[in-house]
């Protein structure tokens, strides 16, 4: 009887935890910024692979979370994963459209080679236009950068689509290299996104 009560207790606890995760109600927290443990993109449930803070000098600029179909701990595995993916950015301070866009464009250009720059020239230009469509970002704003299978890279700010969908699916990997490339924008954010303990 004791063993039965023990097993039932643990089964109930496990079931409640599984239900909470399925509902996206269990959140990861980094520096007071919360991320849902799951996200739904293009009809598929994704899991939070890792999350961390982007700092510049001494300032916390934004918190970022990477969502994948299944957790991966290496850049190579993340870049070759099929299906939808999401990078969520939650602003921790106000940033002008120009500064925000320049940082993203520099991150891409620092992490792709000349061949990729030529291949993605049109997509990079469209990505730059995306930031021109944003008057600026404020503390608390939420930006999603999604890979939608069959469509491409799509941006959404505070629940509203921004700019055009960029069709080449390979371009999304160029975007992810802003944070996961050989020259990431923040050397401490990269391991956090790869799932290192927070």
PDB file of C-alpha atoms in Angstrom:
ATOM      1  CA  UNK A   1       0.000   0.000   0.000  1.00  0.00           C
ATOM      2  CA  UNK A   2       2.834   2.397   0.845  1.00  0.00           C
ATOM      3  CA  UNK A   3       4.508   1.643  -2.469  1.00  0.00           C
ATOM      4  CA  UNK A   4       1.205   2.215  -4.281  1.00  0.00           C
ATOM      5  CA  UNK A   5       0.715   5.622  -2.629  1.00  0.00           C
ATOM      6  CA  UNK A   6       4.318   6.547  -3.496  1.00  0.00           C
ATOM      7  CA  UNK A   7       3.915   5.586  -7.153  1.00  0.00           C
ATOM      8  CA  UNK A   8       0.560   7.334  -7.441  1.00  0.00           C
ATOM      9  CA  UNK A   9       1.980  10.495  -5.895  1.00  0.00           C
ATOM     10  CA  UNK A  10       4.864  10.589  -8.349  1.00  0.00           C
ATOM     11  CA  UNK A  11       2.622   9.720 -11.289  1.00  0.00           C
ATOM     12  CA  UNK A  12       0.303  12.627 -10.412  1.00  0.00           C
ATOM     13  CA  UNK A  13       3.221  15.022 -10.054  1.00  0.00           C
ATOM     14  CA  UNK A  14       4.602  13.934 -13.432  1.00  0.00           C
ATOM     15  CA  UNK A  15       1.214  14.247 -15.099  1.00  0.00           C
ATOM     16  CA  UNK A  16       0.718  17.749 -13.717  1.00  0.00           C
ATOM     17  CA  UNK A  17       4.163  18.802 -14.925  1.00  0.00           C
ATOM     18  CA  UNK A  18       3.520  17.370 -18.392  1.00  0.00           C
ATOM     19  CA  UNK A  19       0.180  19.184 -18.550  1.00  0.00           C
ATOM     20  CA  UNK A  20       1.789  22.469 -17.502  1.00  0.00           C
ATOM     21  CA  UNK A  21       4.493  22.155 -20.149  1.00  0.00           C
ATOM     22  CA  UNK A  22       1.901  21.298 -22.799  1.00  0.00           C
ATOM     23  CA  UNK A  23      -0.014  24.433 -21.890  1.00  0.00           C
ATOM     24  CA  UNK A  24       3.141  26.568 -22.115  1.00  0.00           C
ATOM     25  CA  UNK A  25       2.556  27.745 -18.554  1.00  0.00           C
ATOM     26  CA  UNK A  26       5.924  26.723 -17.136  1.00  0.00           C
ATOM     27  CA  UNK A  27       8.301  29.579 -17.923  1.00  0.00           C
ATOM     28  CA  UNK A  28      12.066  29.905 -18.037  1.00  0.00           C
ATOM     29  CA  UNK A  29      13.330  33.159 -16.565  1.00  0.00           C
ATOM     30  CA  UNK A  30      16.504  35.099 -17.336  1.00  0.00           C
ATOM     31  CA  UNK A  31      17.159  38.333 -15.478  1.00  0.00           C
ATOM     32  CA  UNK A  32      13.455  38.694 -14.714  1.00  0.00           C
ATOM     33  CA  UNK A  33      12.372  38.114 -18.332  1.00  0.00           C
ATOM     34  CA  UNK A  34      10.125  35.082 -18.758  1.00  0.00           C
ATOM     35  CA  UNK A  35       9.968  32.751 -21.737  1.00  0.00           C
ATOM     36  CA  UNK A  36       7.298  30.114 -22.271  1.00  0.00           C
ATOM     37  CA  UNK A  37       8.788  26.626 -22.393  1.00  0.00           C
ATOM     38  CA  UNK A  38       6.867  25.946 -25.610  1.00  0.00           C
ATOM     39  CA  UNK A  39       5.740  27.945 -28.645  1.00  0.00           C
ATOM     40  CA  UNK A  40       3.534  27.065 -31.592  1.00  0.00           C
ATOM     41  CA  UNK A  41       4.885  28.049 -35.013  1.00  0.00           C
ATOM     42  CA  UNK A  42       3.260  26.999 -38.289  1.00  0.00           C
ATOM     43  CA  UNK A  43       1.015  24.620 -36.354  1.00  0.00           C
ATOM     44  CA  UNK A  44       3.906  22.775 -34.700  1.00  0.00           C
ATOM     45  CA  UNK A  45       4.833  22.798 -31.026  1.00  0.00           C
ATOM     46  CA  UNK A  46       8.413  23.931 -30.413  1.00  0.00           C
ATOM     47  CA  UNK A  47      10.448  23.706 -27.212  1.00  0.00           C
ATOM     48  CA  UNK A  48      12.690  26.350 -25.676  1.00  0.00           C
ATOM     49  CA  UNK A  49      16.237  25.249 -26.466  1.00  0.00           C
ATOM     50  CA  UNK A  50      17.887  27.995 -24.421  1.00  0.00           C
ATOM     51  CA  UNK A  51      17.617  31.654 -23.430  1.00  0.00           C
ATOM     52  CA  UNK A  52      19.971  34.407 -22.323  1.00  0.00           C
ATOM     53  CA  UNK A  53      20.731  38.117 -22.265  1.00  0.00           C
ATOM     54  CA  UNK A  54      22.340  40.268 -24.954  1.00  0.00           C
ATOM     55  CA  UNK A  55      24.534  42.869 -23.288  1.00  0.00           C
ATOM     56  CA  UNK A  56      26.456  45.723 -24.859  1.00  0.00           C
ATOM     57  CA  UNK A  57      29.184  47.193 -22.680  1.00  0.00           C
ATOM     58  CA  UNK A  58      27.323  47.183 -19.341  1.00  0.00           C
ATOM     59  CA  UNK A  59      23.798  47.555 -20.704  1.00  0.00           C
ATOM     60  CA  UNK A  60      21.247  44.745 -20.989  1.00  0.00           C
ATOM     61  CA  UNK A  61      19.757  45.245 -24.460  1.00  0.00           C
ATOM     62  CA  UNK A  62      17.390  42.287 -24.824  1.00  0.00           C
ATOM     63  CA  UNK A  63      16.649  38.746 -23.727  1.00  0.00           C
ATOM     64  CA  UNK A  64      16.610  36.095 -26.448  1.00  0.00           C
ATOM     65  CA  UNK A  65      15.126  32.611 -26.570  1.00  0.00           C
ATOM     66  CA  UNK A  66      15.557  29.971 -29.267  1.00  0.00           C
ATOM     67  CA  UNK A  67      12.713  27.535 -29.992  1.00  0.00           C
ATOM     68  CA  UNK A  68      13.241  24.297 -31.925  1.00  0.00           C
ATOM     69  CA  UNK A  69      11.310  21.165 -32.796  1.00  0.00           C
ATOM     70  CA  UNK A  70      13.580  19.273 -30.412  1.00  0.00           C
ATOM     71  CA  UNK A  71      16.424  20.396 -28.193  1.00  0.00           C
ATOM     72  CA  UNK A  72      19.903  20.507 -29.696  1.00  0.00           C
ATOM     73  CA  UNK A  73      23.222  21.415 -28.081  1.00  0.00           C
ATOM     74  CA  UNK A  74      25.423  22.097 -31.126  1.00  0.00           C
ATOM     75  CA  UNK A  75      25.239  24.809 -33.772  1.00  0.00           C
ATOM     76  CA  UNK A  76      25.576  22.247 -36.580  1.00  0.00           C
ATOM     77  CA  UNK A  77      22.556  20.280 -35.342  1.00  0.00           C
ATOM     78  CA  UNK A  78      20.474  23.442 -34.971  1.00  0.00           C
ATOM     79  CA  UNK A  79      21.296  24.713 -38.457  1.00  0.00           C
ATOM     80  CA  UNK A  80      20.383  21.421 -40.122  1.00  0.00           C
ATOM     81  CA  UNK A  81      17.160  20.890 -38.155  1.00  0.00           C
ATOM     82  CA  UNK A  82      14.103  20.788 -40.401  1.00  0.00           C
ATOM     83  CA  UNK A  83      10.702  22.284 -39.700  1.00  0.00           C
ATOM     84  CA  UNK A  84       9.749  25.607 -38.110  1.00  0.00           C
ATOM     85  CA  UNK A  85      12.046  27.452 -35.732  1.00  0.00           C
ATOM     86  CA  UNK A  86      11.737  30.657 -33.726  1.00  0.00           C
ATOM     87  CA  UNK A  87      14.011  33.248 -32.200  1.00  0.00           C
ATOM     88  CA  UNK A  88      12.170  35.411 -29.672  1.00  0.00           C
ATOM     89  CA  UNK A  89      13.656  38.742 -28.613  1.00  0.00           C
ATOM     90  CA  UNK A  90      12.222  40.654 -25.647  1.00  0.00           C
ATOM     91  CA  UNK A  91      13.569  44.183 -25.343  1.00  0.00           C
ATOM     92  CA  UNK A  92      15.057  45.332 -22.041  1.00  0.00           C
ATOM     93  CA  UNK A  93      15.646  48.926 -23.145  1.00  0.00           C
ATOM     94  CA  UNK A  94      14.560  51.346 -25.885  1.00  0.00           C
ATOM     95  CA  UNK A  95      16.613  51.141 -29.102  1.00  0.00           C
ATOM     96  CA  UNK A  96      16.238  53.226 -32.253  1.00  0.00           C
ATOM     97  CA  UNK A  97      15.324  51.535 -35.523  1.00  0.00           C
ATOM     98  CA  UNK A  98      18.692  52.486 -37.009  1.00  0.00           C
ATOM     99  CA  UNK A  99      20.768  51.091 -34.155  1.00  0.00           C
ATOM    100  CA  UNK A 100      18.680  47.936 -33.960  1.00  0.00           C
ATOM    101  CA  UNK A 101      18.897  47.287 -37.693  1.00  0.00           C
ATOM    102  CA  UNK A 102      22.618  48.086 -37.874  1.00  0.00           C
ATOM    103  CA  UNK A 103      23.362  45.572 -35.113  1.00  0.00           C
ATOM    104  CA  UNK A 104      21.437  42.838 -36.933  1.00  0.00           C
ATOM    105  CA  UNK A 105      23.041  43.567 -40.290  1.00  0.00           C
ATOM    106  CA  UNK A 106      26.526  43.610 -38.772  1.00  0.00           C
ATOM    107  CA  UNK A 107      25.791  40.293 -37.059  1.00  0.00           C
ATOM    108  CA  UNK A 108      24.847  38.685 -40.379  1.00  0.00           C
ATOM    109  CA  UNK A 109      27.780  40.129 -42.316  1.00  0.00           C
ATOM    110  CA  UNK A 110      30.271  39.075 -39.622  1.00  0.00           C
ATOM    111  CA  UNK A 111      29.131  35.453 -39.794  1.00  0.00           C
ATOM    112  CA  UNK A 112      28.657  34.594 -43.473  1.00  0.00           C
ATOM    113  CA  UNK A 113      31.312  34.275 -46.154  1.00  0.00           C
ATOM    114  CA  UNK A 114      31.580  36.084 -49.496  1.00  0.00           C
ATOM    115  CA  UNK A 115      29.721  33.336 -51.355  1.00  0.00           C
ATOM    116  CA  UNK A 116      26.778  33.507 -48.973  1.00  0.00           C
ATOM    117  CA  UNK A 117      26.779  37.310 -49.092  1.00  0.00           C
ATOM    118  CA  UNK A 118      26.423  37.131 -52.867  1.00  0.00           C
ATOM    119  CA  UNK A 119      23.778  34.410 -52.664  1.00  0.00           C
ATOM    120  CA  UNK A 120      21.697  36.211 -50.057  1.00  0.00           C
ATOM    121  CA  UNK A 121      22.237  39.801 -51.252  1.00  0.00           C
ATOM    122  CA  UNK A 122      18.548  40.283 -52.070  1.00  0.00           C
ATOM    123  CA  UNK A 123      17.378  38.662 -48.843  1.00  0.00           C
ATOM    124  CA  UNK A 124      19.808  40.725 -46.756  1.00  0.00           C
ATOM    125  CA  UNK A 125      18.465  43.889 -48.394  1.00  0.00           C
ATOM    126  CA  UNK A 126      14.878  42.853 -47.555  1.00  0.00           C
ATOM    127  CA  UNK A 127      15.931  42.053 -44.001  1.00  0.00           C
ATOM    128  CA  UNK A 128      17.353  45.563 -43.718  1.00  0.00           C
ATOM    129  CA  UNK A 129      14.092  47.032 -45.025  1.00  0.00           C
ATOM    130  CA  UNK A 130      12.265  45.205 -42.255  1.00  0.00           C
ATOM    131  CA  UNK A 131      13.944  47.403 -39.658  1.00  0.00           C
ATOM    132  CA  UNK A 132      13.160  50.485 -41.688  1.00  0.00           C
ATOM    133  CA  UNK A 133       9.477  49.600 -41.240  1.00  0.00           C
ATOM    134  CA  UNK A 134       9.880  49.724 -37.456  1.00  0.00           C
ATOM    135  CA  UNK A 135      10.011  53.223 -35.905  1.00  0.00           C
ATOM    136  CA  UNK A 136      12.074  51.814 -33.040  1.00  0.00           C
ATOM    137  CA  UNK A 137      11.703  49.225 -30.310  1.00  0.00           C
ATOM    138  CA  UNK A 138      10.728  49.892 -26.730  1.00  0.00           C
ATOM    139  CA  UNK A 139      11.408  48.105 -23.479  1.00  0.00           C
ATOM    140  CA  UNK A 140       8.991  45.176 -23.275  1.00  0.00           C
ATOM    141  CA  UNK A 141       8.483  44.841 -27.044  1.00  0.00           C
ATOM    142  CA  UNK A 142       8.519  41.247 -28.323  1.00  0.00           C
ATOM    143  CA  UNK A 143      10.029  40.381 -31.705  1.00  0.00           C
ATOM    144  CA  UNK A 144       9.655  36.895 -33.198  1.00  0.00           C
ATOM    145  CA  UNK A 145      11.852  35.802 -36.088  1.00  0.00           C
ATOM    146  CA  UNK A 146      10.273  32.626 -37.436  1.00  0.00           C
ATOM    147  CA  UNK A 147      11.163  30.079 -40.077  1.00  0.00           C
ATOM    148  CA  UNK A 148       7.914  29.004 -41.711  1.00  0.00           C
ATOM    149  CA  UNK A 149       8.337  25.859 -43.868  1.00  0.00           C
ATOM    150  CA  UNK A 150       7.312  26.533 -47.460  1.00  0.00           C
ATOM    151  CA  UNK A 151       7.285  30.306 -46.855  1.00  0.00           C
ATOM    152  CA  UNK A 152      10.579  31.489 -45.363  1.00  0.00           C
ATOM    153  CA  UNK A 153      11.754  33.930 -42.716  1.00  0.00           C
ATOM    154  CA  UNK A 154       8.971  35.970 -41.138  1.00  0.00           C
ATOM    155  CA  UNK A 155       9.172  38.737 -38.532  1.00  0.00           C
ATOM    156  CA  UNK A 156       6.453  39.645 -36.057  1.00  0.00           C
ATOM    157  CA  UNK A 157       6.574  42.553 -33.605  1.00  0.00           C
ATOM    158  CA  UNK A 158       4.108  42.552 -30.720  1.00  0.00           C
ATOM    159  CA  UNK A 159       1.837  40.143 -32.570  1.00  0.00           C
ATOM    160  CA  UNK A 160       1.863  41.978 -35.922  1.00  0.00           C
ATOM    161  CA  UNK A 161       3.746  40.845 -39.014  1.00  0.00           C
ATOM    162  CA  UNK A 162       6.527  43.230 -40.050  1.00  0.00           C
ATOM    163  CA  UNK A 163       7.952  43.492 -43.567  1.00  0.00           C
ATOM    164  CA  UNK A 164       7.871  40.814 -46.249  1.00  0.00           C
ATOM    165  CA  UNK A 165       8.415  37.101 -45.767  1.00  0.00           C
ATOM    166  CA  UNK A 166      11.903  36.282 -47.072  1.00  0.00           C
ATOM    167  CA  UNK A 167      11.470  33.100 -49.129  1.00  0.00           C
ATOM    168  CA  UNK A 168      14.858  31.325 -49.182  1.00  0.00           C
ATOM    169  CA  UNK A 169      14.796  28.858 -46.234  1.00  0.00           C
ATOM    170  CA  UNK A 170      18.601  28.881 -46.078  1.00  0.00           C
ATOM    171  CA  UNK A 171      18.553  32.555 -45.174  1.00  0.00           C
ATOM    172  CA  UNK A 172      17.140  31.747 -41.744  1.00  0.00           C
ATOM    173  CA  UNK A 173      20.408  30.026 -40.852  1.00  0.00           C
ATOM    174  CA  UNK A 174      22.244  33.211 -41.795  1.00  0.00           C
ATOM    175  CA  UNK A 175      19.996  35.068 -39.354  1.00  0.00           C
ATOM    176  CA  UNK A 176      20.608  32.510 -36.582  1.00  0.00           C
ATOM    177  CA  UNK A 177      24.353  32.931 -37.022  1.00  0.00           C
ATOM    178  CA  UNK A 178      23.986  36.459 -35.642  1.00  0.00           C
ATOM    179  CA  UNK A 179      23.869  34.700 -32.266  1.00  0.00           C
ATOM    180  CA  UNK A 180      25.290  31.251 -33.052  1.00  0.00           C
ATOM    181  CA  UNK A 181      28.028  31.983 -35.594  1.00  0.00           C
ATOM    182  CA  UNK A 182      31.799  32.047 -35.139  1.00  0.00           C
ATOM    183  CA  UNK A 183      31.575  35.761 -34.291  1.00  0.00           C
ATOM    184  CA  UNK A 184      28.341  35.974 -32.276  1.00  0.00           C
ATOM    185  CA  UNK A 185      27.034  39.364 -31.206  1.00  0.00           C
ATOM    186  CA  UNK A 186      27.419  38.252 -27.590  1.00  0.00           C
ATOM    187  CA  UNK A 187      29.829  35.473 -26.591  1.00  0.00           C
ATOM    188  CA  UNK A 188      27.900  34.701 -23.392  1.00  0.00           C
ATOM    189  CA  UNK A 189      24.505  34.572 -25.126  1.00  0.00           C
ATOM    190  CA  UNK A 190      25.595  31.863 -27.592  1.00  0.00           C
ATOM    191  CA  UNK A 191      26.099  29.076 -25.009  1.00  0.00           C
ATOM    192  CA  UNK A 192      22.861  30.111 -23.282  1.00  0.00           C
ATOM    193  CA  UNK A 193      20.925  29.613 -26.520  1.00  0.00           C
ATOM    194  CA  UNK A 194      22.629  26.251 -26.933  1.00  0.00           C
ATOM    195  CA  UNK A 195      21.053  25.198 -23.651  1.00  0.00           C
ATOM    196  CA  UNK A 196      23.867  25.802 -21.170  1.00  0.00           C
ATOM    197  CA  UNK A 197      22.561  26.042 -17.588  1.00  0.00           C
ATOM    198  CA  UNK A 198      21.196  29.474 -16.762  1.00  0.00           C
TER     199      UNK A 198
END
